[in-house]
Coordinates of C-alpha atoms (C1' of nucleotides) in Angstrom, one line a residue:
Chain A
M600 CA 103.9 97.9 96.3
D601 CA 107.1 96.5 94.8
K602 CA 105.0 94.5 92.4
D603 CA 104.3 97.2 89.9
L604 CA 108.0 97.7 89.2
T605 CA 109.5 96.5 85.9
F606 CA 112.6 94.3 85.9
K607 CA 114.8 97.2 84.8
Q608 CA 113.5 99.5 87.5
R609 CA 114.2 96.8 90.1
Q610 CA 117.7 96.4 88.6
V611 CA 118.4 100.1 89.0
L612 CA 117.1 100.1 92.6
E613 CA 119.3 97.2 93.4
A614 CA 122.3 98.9 91.9
I615 CA 121.7 102.0 94.0
R616 CA 121.4 99.8 97.1
R617 CA 124.6 98.0 96.4
F618 CA 126.5 101.2 95.6
Q619 CA 125.3 102.8 98.9
Q620 CA 126.3 99.7 100.8
E621 CA 129.8 99.5 99.4
N622 CA 130.7 103.2 99.3
G623 CA 128.7 104.8 102.1
Y624 CA 127.2 107.3 99.7
P625 CA 124.7 107.1 96.8
P626 CA 125.9 107.0 93.2
T627 CA 125.7 109.7 90.6
M628 CA 123.5 109.1 87.5
R629 CA 126.5 108.5 85.3
E630 CA 128.0 106.1 87.8
L631 CA 124.7 104.2 87.8
A632 CA 124.7 104.2 84.0
E633 CA 128.2 102.7 83.8
L634 CA 127.3 100.1 86.5
L635 CA 124.4 99.0 84.4
G636 CA 126.3 99.1 81.2
M637 CA 124.4 102.0 79.8
A638 CA 125.9 104.7 77.6
S639 CA 124.0 107.8 78.7
A640 CA 122.9 109.4 82.0
A641 CA 119.7 110.5 80.4
G642 CA 118.1 107.1 80.6
I643 CA 119.0 106.8 84.3
H644 CA 117.5 110.2 84.8
K645 CA 114.2 109.1 83.3
M646 CA 114.2 105.9 85.2
L647 CA 114.8 107.7 88.5
L648 CA 111.9 110.0 87.8
S649 CA 109.6 107.1 87.3
L650 CA 110.9 105.4 90.4
Q651 CA 110.3 108.6 92.3
E652 CA 106.7 108.7 91.0
K653 CA 106.1 105.2 92.2
G654 CA 107.3 106.2 95.6
V655 CA 110.1 103.8 96.1
L656 CA 112.8 106.4 95.6
R657 CA 113.1 109.8 97.2
R658 CA 115.5 112.7 97.0
R659 CA 116.1 115.3 99.7
E660 CA 116.5 118.2 97.4
G661 CA 116.1 118.5 93.6
G662 CA 119.2 119.1 91.6
K663 CA 121.7 118.0 94.3
S664 CA 124.2 115.3 93.4
R665 CA 124.1 111.9 95.0
S666 CA 120.9 112.8 96.9
Y667 CA 118.7 109.9 96.1
H668 CA 117.8 107.3 98.7
I669 CA 115.6 104.3 98.7
V670 CA 112.4 104.5 100.7
G671 CA 112.3 102.0 103.5
D672 CA 116.0 101.2 103.4
E673 CA 117.7 101.2 106.7
A674 CA 120.6 103.0 105.3
A675 CA 118.4 105.8 104.2
P676 CA 118.4 109.0 106.3
G677 CA 116.6 108.0 109.4
R678 CA 115.5 111.2 110.8
G679 CA 113.7 110.4 113.9
R680 CA 115.1 107.0 114.7
T681 CA 118.1 108.4 116.6
R682 CA 119.0 111.8 117.7
P683 CA 122.3 113.4 118.9
C684 CA 122.4 114.2 122.6
P685 CA 125.2 116.5 123.9
I686 CA 127.2 115.2 126.9
I687 CA 127.7 118.0 129.5
G688 CA 130.6 117.6 132.0
N689 CA 129.3 120.1 134.4
V690 CA 126.2 122.2 134.6
V691 CA 127.3 125.9 134.7
A692 CA 125.5 129.2 135.2
G693 CA 123.7 130.3 132.1
M694 CA 121.8 127.1 131.6
P695 CA 119.7 126.0 129.9
E696 CA 121.8 127.4 127.1
L697 CA 124.2 124.5 127.6
A698 CA 127.5 126.3 127.6
V699 CA 129.5 124.9 124.8
E700 CA 132.8 125.0 126.7
E701 CA 131.5 122.2 128.9
R702 CA 130.6 119.9 126.0
E703 CA 132.4 116.6 126.4
G704 CA 131.0 115.2 123.1
E705 CA 127.7 113.6 122.1
L706 CA 125.9 110.3 121.8
Y707 CA 123.3 109.3 119.4
L708 CA 120.4 107.8 121.3
D709 CA 117.2 106.0 120.2
S710 CA 114.3 108.4 120.0
D711 CA 112.0 105.7 121.2
W712 CA 114.0 105.6 124.4
V713 CA 114.7 109.2 125.1
G714 CA 111.6 110.7 123.6
Q715 CA 111.4 114.0 121.6
E716 CA 111.8 116.5 124.3
D717 CA 114.9 118.7 124.7
I718 CA 117.5 116.7 126.6
F719 CA 121.2 116.4 127.4
L720 CA 123.4 114.0 129.1
L721 CA 125.1 114.9 132.4
R722 CA 128.0 113.0 133.9
V723 CA 127.5 112.2 137.6
R724 CA 130.1 113.4 140.1
G725 CA 130.2 112.0 143.6
H726 CA 128.1 109.5 145.4
S727 CA 125.2 111.6 146.7
M728 CA 122.6 109.4 144.9
I729 CA 124.1 106.0 145.6
D730 CA 120.9 104.8 147.4
A731 CA 119.0 105.4 144.2
D732 CA 121.6 103.2 142.5
I733 CA 123.2 106.1 140.6
R734 CA 127.0 105.8 140.6
D735 CA 129.9 108.2 140.1
G736 CA 130.6 108.4 136.4
D737 CA 127.1 107.4 135.2
L738 CA 125.5 109.5 132.5
L739 CA 122.1 110.9 133.3
V740 CA 119.5 111.6 130.6
V741 CA 118.2 115.0 131.7
Q742 CA 115.0 116.5 130.3
L743 CA 115.0 120.3 130.4
T744 CA 111.9 121.3 132.3
Q745 CA 110.9 123.6 135.2
T746 CA 108.0 121.4 136.2
C747 CA 108.5 118.4 138.4
R748 CA 106.7 116.3 140.9
N749 CA 107.4 115.1 144.4
G750 CA 109.9 112.3 144.3
D751 CA 111.4 113.2 140.9
I752 CA 115.1 113.2 140.6
I753 CA 116.1 116.6 139.4
I754 CA 119.0 118.7 138.4
A755 CA 119.0 122.1 140.2
M756 CA 121.2 125.1 140.3
L757 CA 121.9 126.2 143.9
D758 CA 124.1 129.3 144.1
E759 CA 125.9 128.8 140.8
E760 CA 126.4 125.1 141.5
A761 CA 124.6 122.1 140.1
T762 CA 123.3 119.2 142.1
V763 CA 121.4 116.0 141.6
K764 CA 118.8 115.5 144.2
R765 CA 115.3 114.1 144.8
F766 CA 112.7 116.8 144.9
Y767 CA 110.0 117.3 147.5
R768 CA 107.8 120.4 147.8
E769 CA 106.8 121.0 151.4
K770 CA 104.6 123.7 153.0
E771 CA 106.8 126.8 152.9
R772 CA 109.9 125.3 151.5
I773 CA 111.5 122.8 149.1
R774 CA 113.4 119.8 150.3
L775 CA 116.2 118.4 148.2
Q776 CA 117.0 114.9 149.4
P777 CA 120.3 113.3 148.6
E778 CA 119.8 109.5 148.2
N779 CA 122.7 108.8 150.5
Q780 CA 122.0 107.9 154.2
T781 CA 125.1 109.7 155.3
M782 CA 124.0 113.0 153.8
Q783 CA 121.5 115.6 155.1
P784 CA 118.7 117.0 153.1
I785 CA 118.9 120.6 151.9
Y786 CA 116.0 123.0 152.5
I787 CA 115.2 125.9 150.2
P788 CA 112.9 128.8 151.2
G789 CA 110.2 129.3 148.7
D790 CA 111.7 132.7 147.6
D791 CA 115.3 131.8 147.3
P792 CA 116.5 133.5 144.1
G793 CA 119.7 131.4 143.9
F794 CA 117.6 128.3 143.3
R795 CA 116.6 127.1 139.9
I796 CA 115.4 123.8 138.5
I797 CA 117.2 122.8 135.3
G798 CA 115.5 119.6 134.5
K799 CA 114.6 116.1 135.7
V800 CA 116.3 112.8 135.2
K801 CA 114.6 110.5 132.7
G802 CA 117.2 107.8 132.3
L803 CA 120.6 106.5 133.0
L804 CA 123.6 105.2 131.0
R805 CA 126.4 103.3 132.6
K806 CA 129.5 101.8 131.0
Y807 CA 131.5 99.0 132.6
Chain D
M1155 CA 145.3 110.3 118.0
D1156 CA 142.5 112.7 118.1
K1157 CA 144.5 114.9 120.4
D1158 CA 146.4 116.6 117.6
L1159 CA 143.3 118.1 116.0
T1160 CA 142.6 121.8 116.3
F1161 CA 139.3 123.0 117.5
K1162 CA 138.2 124.0 114.0
Q1163 CA 139.2 120.7 112.5
R1164 CA 137.2 118.9 115.1
Q1165 CA 134.3 121.2 114.3
V1166 CA 134.5 120.3 110.7
L1167 CA 134.6 116.6 111.5
E1168 CA 131.6 116.9 113.7
A1169 CA 129.7 118.7 110.9
I1170 CA 130.5 116.0 108.4
R1171 CA 129.3 113.3 110.9
R1172 CA 126.0 115.1 111.5
F1173 CA 125.3 115.8 107.9
Q1174 CA 125.9 112.1 107.0
Q1175 CA 123.7 111.1 109.9
E1176 CA 120.8 113.4 108.9
N1177 CA 121.0 113.0 105.1
G1178 CA 122.4 109.5 104.5
Y1179 CA 125.2 110.9 102.3
P1180 CA 128.2 113.1 102.9
P1181 CA 128.2 116.9 102.3
T1182 CA 129.9 118.8 99.5
M1183 CA 132.5 121.3 100.4
R1184 CA 130.3 124.2 99.8
E1185 CA 127.5 122.7 101.9
L1186 CA 130.0 122.2 104.7
A1187 CA 131.1 125.8 104.3
E1188 CA 127.6 127.1 104.6
L1189 CA 126.9 124.8 107.6
L1190 CA 129.9 126.3 109.4
G1191 CA 129.2 129.8 108.3
M1192 CA 132.1 130.2 106.0
A1193 CA 132.1 132.1 102.7
S1194 CA 134.3 130.0 100.5
A1195 CA 134.8 126.3 99.7
A1196 CA 138.5 126.8 99.5
G1197 CA 138.9 126.9 103.2
I1198 CA 137.0 123.7 103.6
H1199 CA 139.1 122.1 100.9
K1200 CA 142.3 122.9 102.7
M1201 CA 140.9 121.7 106.0
L1202 CA 139.8 118.4 104.5
L1203 CA 143.3 117.9 103.1
S1204 CA 144.9 118.4 106.5
L1205 CA 142.3 116.1 108.1
Q1206 CA 143.2 113.6 105.5
E1207 CA 146.9 113.9 106.3
K1208 CA 146.2 113.3 109.9
G1209 CA 144.4 110.1 109.0
V1210 CA 141.0 110.9 110.5
L1211 CA 139.3 111.4 107.1
R1212 CA 139.5 109.4 103.9
R1213 CA 138.0 109.5 100.5
R1214 CA 137.4 106.7 98.2
E1215 CA 138.5 108.4 95.0
G1216 CA 140.0 111.8 94.4
G1217 CA 137.9 114.3 92.6
K1218 CA 134.6 112.6 93.2
S1219 CA 131.9 114.6 94.9
R1220 CA 130.6 113.7 98.4
S1221 CA 133.2 110.9 98.7
Y1222 CA 134.7 111.7 102.1
H1223 CA 134.0 109.6 105.1
I1224 CA 135.3 109.6 108.7
V1225 CA 137.8 106.9 109.4
G1226 CA 136.3 105.8 112.7
D1227 CA 132.9 105.3 111.1
E1228 CA 134.1 103.4 108.1
A1229 CA 133.6 100.1 109.8
A1230 CA 130.0 100.3 108.9
P1231 CA 129.9 102.3 105.7
G1232 CA 126.6 103.8 105.1
R1233 CA 125.1 102.6 108.3
G1234 CA 125.9 105.8 110.1
R1235 CA 127.1 105.8 113.7
T1236 CA 124.3 103.9 115.4
R1237 CA 123.5 100.2 115.3
P1238 CA 120.3 98.2 116.1
C1239 CA 120.6 96.1 119.2
P1240 CA 117.9 93.5 120.0
I1241 CA 116.2 93.5 123.4
I1242 CA 115.9 90.0 124.9
G1243 CA 113.4 89.5 127.6
N1244 CA 114.8 86.2 128.8
V1245 CA 117.8 84.3 128.0
V1246 CA 116.7 80.8 126.9
A1247 CA 118.4 77.6 126.0
G1248 CA 119.9 77.6 122.5
M1249 CA 121.8 80.8 123.0
P1250 CA 123.8 82.5 121.6
E1251 CA 121.4 82.1 118.7
L1252 CA 119.2 84.6 120.5
A1253 CA 115.8 82.9 120.2
V1254 CA 113.6 85.3 118.3
E1255 CA 110.5 84.4 120.3
E1256 CA 112.0 86.3 123.3
R1257 CA 112.7 89.4 121.3
E1258 CA 111.0 92.4 123.0
G1259 CA 112.2 94.8 120.4
E1260 CA 115.3 96.7 119.5
L1261 CA 117.1 100.0 120.3
Y1262 CA 119.5 101.9 118.1
L1263 CA 122.6 102.6 120.2
D1264 CA 125.7 104.7 119.5
S1265 CA 128.5 102.6 118.1
D1266 CA 131.0 104.8 120.0
W1267 CA 129.3 103.7 123.2
V1268 CA 128.6 100.0 122.7
G1269 CA 131.5 99.2 120.3
Q1270 CA 131.5 96.9 117.3
E1271 CA 131.2 93.5 119.0
D1272 CA 128.2 91.3 118.9
I1273 CA 125.9 92.5 121.6
F1274 CA 122.3 92.4 122.8
L1275 CA 120.2 94.0 125.5
L1276 CA 118.9 91.9 128.4
R1277 CA 116.2 93.0 130.8
V1278 CA 117.0 92.4 134.4
R1279 CA 114.6 90.4 136.5
G1280 CA 114.9 90.4 140.3
H1281 CA 117.2 92.1 142.7
S1282 CA 120.2 89.7 142.8
M1283 CA 122.6 92.5 141.7
I1284 CA 121.2 95.3 143.7
D1285 CA 124.5 95.9 145.6
A1286 CA 126.1 96.5 142.2
D1287 CA 123.5 99.2 141.6
I1288 CA 121.7 97.1 139.0
R1289 CA 117.9 97.3 139.5
D1290 CA 114.9 95.3 138.5
G1291 CA 113.9 96.4 135.0
D1292 CA 117.3 97.8 133.9
L1293 CA 118.6 96.9 130.5
L1294 CA 122.0 95.3 130.4
V1295 CA 124.3 95.7 127.4
V1296 CA 125.7 92.2 127.0
Q1297 CA 128.6 91.3 124.8
L1298 CA 128.6 87.7 123.6
T1299 CA 131.8 86.1 124.7
Q1300 CA 133.1 83.1 126.5
T1301 CA 136.2 84.7 127.9
C1302 CA 135.8 86.7 131.1
R1303 CA 138.0 87.8 134.0
N1304 CA 137.5 87.6 137.8
G1305 CA 135.1 90.3 138.9
D1306 CA 133.3 90.6 135.6
I1307 CA 129.5 90.7 135.7
I1308 CA 128.5 87.9 133.4
I1309 CA 125.4 86.2 132.0
A1310 CA 125.5 82.5 132.4
M1311 CA 123.3 79.5 131.6
L1312 CA 122.9 77.2 134.6
D1313 CA 120.7 74.2 134.0
E1314 CA 118.6 75.9 131.3
E1315 CA 118.2 79.0 133.3
A1316 CA 120.0 82.3 132.8
T1317 CA 121.5 84.3 135.7
V1318 CA 123.4 87.5 136.1
K1319 CA 126.2 87.1 138.5
R1320 CA 129.7 88.3 139.3
F1321 CA 132.3 85.8 138.1
Y1322 CA 135.3 84.4 140.1
R1323 CA 137.4 81.5 139.1
E1324 CA 138.7 79.6 142.1
K1325 CA 141.0 76.5 142.4
E1326 CA 138.7 73.7 141.4
R1327 CA 135.5 75.5 140.9
I1328 CA 133.8 78.7 139.7
R1329 CA 132.1 81.0 142.1
L1330 CA 129.1 83.0 140.9
Q1331 CA 128.5 85.8 143.4
P1332 CA 125.2 87.6 143.6
E1333 CA 125.6 91.2 144.5
N1334 CA 123.0 91.0 147.2
Q1335 CA 124.0 90.6 150.8
T1336 CA 121.0 88.4 151.5
M1337 CA 121.9 85.8 148.8
Q1338 CA 124.5 83.1 148.8
P1339 CA 127.1 82.5 146.2
I1340 CA 126.7 79.5 143.8
Y1341 CA 129.6 77.2 143.3
I1342 CA 130.1 75.4 140.0
P1343 CA 132.4 72.3 139.6
G1344 CA 134.9 72.8 136.8
D1345 CA 133.3 70.0 134.8
D1346 CA 129.7 70.9 135.1
P1347 CA 128.2 70.4 131.6
G1348 CA 125.1 72.4 132.5
F1349 CA 127.1 75.6 132.9
R1350 CA 127.8 77.9 130.1
I1351 CA 128.9 81.5 129.9
I1352 CA 126.8 83.6 127.5
G1353 CA 128.5 87.0 127.7
K1354 CA 129.6 89.7 130.0
V1355 CA 127.9 93.0 130.9
K1356 CA 129.4 96.0 129.2
G1357 CA 126.9 98.7 130.1
L1358 CA 123.5 99.5 131.5
L1359 CA 120.4 101.5 130.5
R1360 CA 117.7 102.6 132.9
K1361 CA 114.5 104.5 132.3
Y1362 CA 112.7 106.5 135.0
Chain Z
dG888 C1' 100.9 93.1 63.3
dA889 C1' 99.8 97.8 65.2
dA890 C1' 99.9 100.7 69.0
dA891 C1' 101.6 102.1 73.3
dA892 C1' 104.8 102.0 76.8
dA893 C1' 109.4 101.5 78.4
dA894 C1' 114.2 101.8 77.7
dG895 C1' 118.2 103.7 75.6
dT896 C1' 121.2 107.1 72.8
dG897 C1' 123.7 111.3 71.9
dA898 C1' 124.3 116.0 72.2
dA899 C1' 123.9 120.3 74.4
dC900 C1' 123.4 123.2 78.3
dA901 C1' 123.3 125.1 83.2
dT902 C1' 124.8 124.3 87.5
dC903 C1' 127.4 122.0 91.0
dT904 C1' 131.7 120.5 92.7
dG905 C1' 136.5 120.0 93.4
dT906 C1' 140.7 122.3 92.8
dT907 C1' 144.2 125.9 92.6
dC908 C1' 146.2 130.4 93.5
dA909 C1' 147.3 134.7 95.8
dA910 C1' 146.3 137.3 99.5
dA911 C1' 144.5 138.6 104.0
dA912 C1' 142.9 138.0 108.7
dA913 C1' 143.1 135.5 113.0
dA914 C1' 145.2 132.8 116.4
dG915 C1' 149.3 130.8 118.8
dA916 C1' 154.1 130.4 119.8
dC917 C1' 158.3 132.6 121.2
Chain U
dG142 C1' 156.3 142.9 120.4
dT143 C1' 157.8 139.4 116.1
dC144 C1' 157.2 135.3 113.8
dT145 C1' 154.8 131.2 112.4
dT146 C1' 150.9 128.6 111.8
dT147 C1' 146.2 128.2 111.1
dT148 C1' 142.0 129.8 109.2
dT149 C1' 139.4 132.5 105.9
dT150 C1' 138.4 134.9 101.6
dG151 C1' 137.6 135.8 96.6
dA152 C1' 138.2 134.6 92.2
dA153 C1' 138.9 131.6 88.5
dC154 C1' 139.0 127.2 86.1
dA155 C1' 138.2 122.2 84.7
dG156 C1' 135.7 118.5 85.2
dA157 C1' 131.5 116.3 87.2
dT158 C1' 126.7 116.2 87.5
dG159 C1' 121.7 117.0 86.7
dT160 C1' 118.6 118.2 83.2
dT161 C1' 116.4 118.7 78.8
dC162 C1' 115.5 117.6 74.0
dA163 C1' 114.8 115.0 69.8
dC164 C1' 115.1 110.6 68.3
dT165 C1' 115.9 105.4 68.0
dT166 C1' 115.4 100.8 69.8
dT167 C1' 113.3 97.4 72.5
dT168 C1' 109.6 95.5 75.0
dT169 C1' 104.9 95.1 76.3
dT170 C1' 99.9 95.2 75.3
dC171 C1' 95.9 94.8 72.6

DNA sequence: GAAAAAAGTGAACATCTGTTCAAAAAAGAC
DNA sequence: GTCTTTTTTGAACAGATGTTCACTTTTTTC
């Protein structure tokens, strides 16, 4: 696909790539012209159009400055490869609107790893899940969902307070099992209005 | 150093970062203003100046459009804030050249989280570190280094085989301690040529 | 060599972009 | 409360930038 490019066109492409690499943003047409020793921006303009037709160059919006990027270049806008995920210090009432006050920051995570669903990162407080090898200070990747299966590790609101527990549905009640031998399970009647499932744990991040 | 930023200034910084991440080039002042719901570019202009004075923002040349970049992200200009990290299935002889045959794939990770050093991801086999809450199948973030301190979790080559152990330097020998009560420590004479430290564990990724 | 395509020029124009200024609103500090 | 700092607005301006046009030069193709 690169074979039907002329020498000049390849030169322009290479100049764009180098400029982006060195400066962190794409060049303007006149900057490109000067870089290639040309006197007018019009020639570059024509060249960029033909490069666009051949599919090797793209621009996000017409008319905007510095908006060209090379197709297939890693430096190009990689929508989809990674996504920003907010770090929540504490789950608070009003979820899943993710109260902004509790935002610690955000991490960009690989979409291949966390998937496309609505997620956030929750910092673990305490040792209630130590038998599941989840430690104090770990970050949990939480997927917002109401549906979960027996044995899932979930985040639940229980009377305005958030907890991480393993979920089991029993006959007339729900059992929330802490993964810590020294702690007792919590039983929820089926009709408890103070109980609400926020989401389930899909992954874990730990920093040493 | 980030502590003397106002809330608004931090908001502006975050908007710049996100725009750069999504589009591959920095925003103009008016684009920023619209993004933040402001009516004029002048406010943004003043804000960028103060951010510049505080040293968190820089521009390559005055007067040029879209030429601002965030100081923390400047280490990898144009590469955004994530970096590709190879996933290694097994550590093999010949490291740290990271034999390509063993590459399982790669994940893009947040530079804020993994830092700028040379790293790779190693998949854990077995349960030798279960007492350190590291499970079979976890991915370890390994920083390539020869220097490590007592108590560090390290990756070491021992007679052509890779192991994950906790590192302790004793009088005339090195003790490699498995974090599993049922396993015995390994002792290495100080002059063992078959022993080599690959790196140390900086983080952990787990998927449920 | 003739014809066609590609590359380049120079000028003009509309819009975008950064910058400045005066003033007002909002938020904190005291 | 008063005062100061921060934040926002609106307008205006200069220069930068993308675009178009007519035309010339160079290169390629037949």
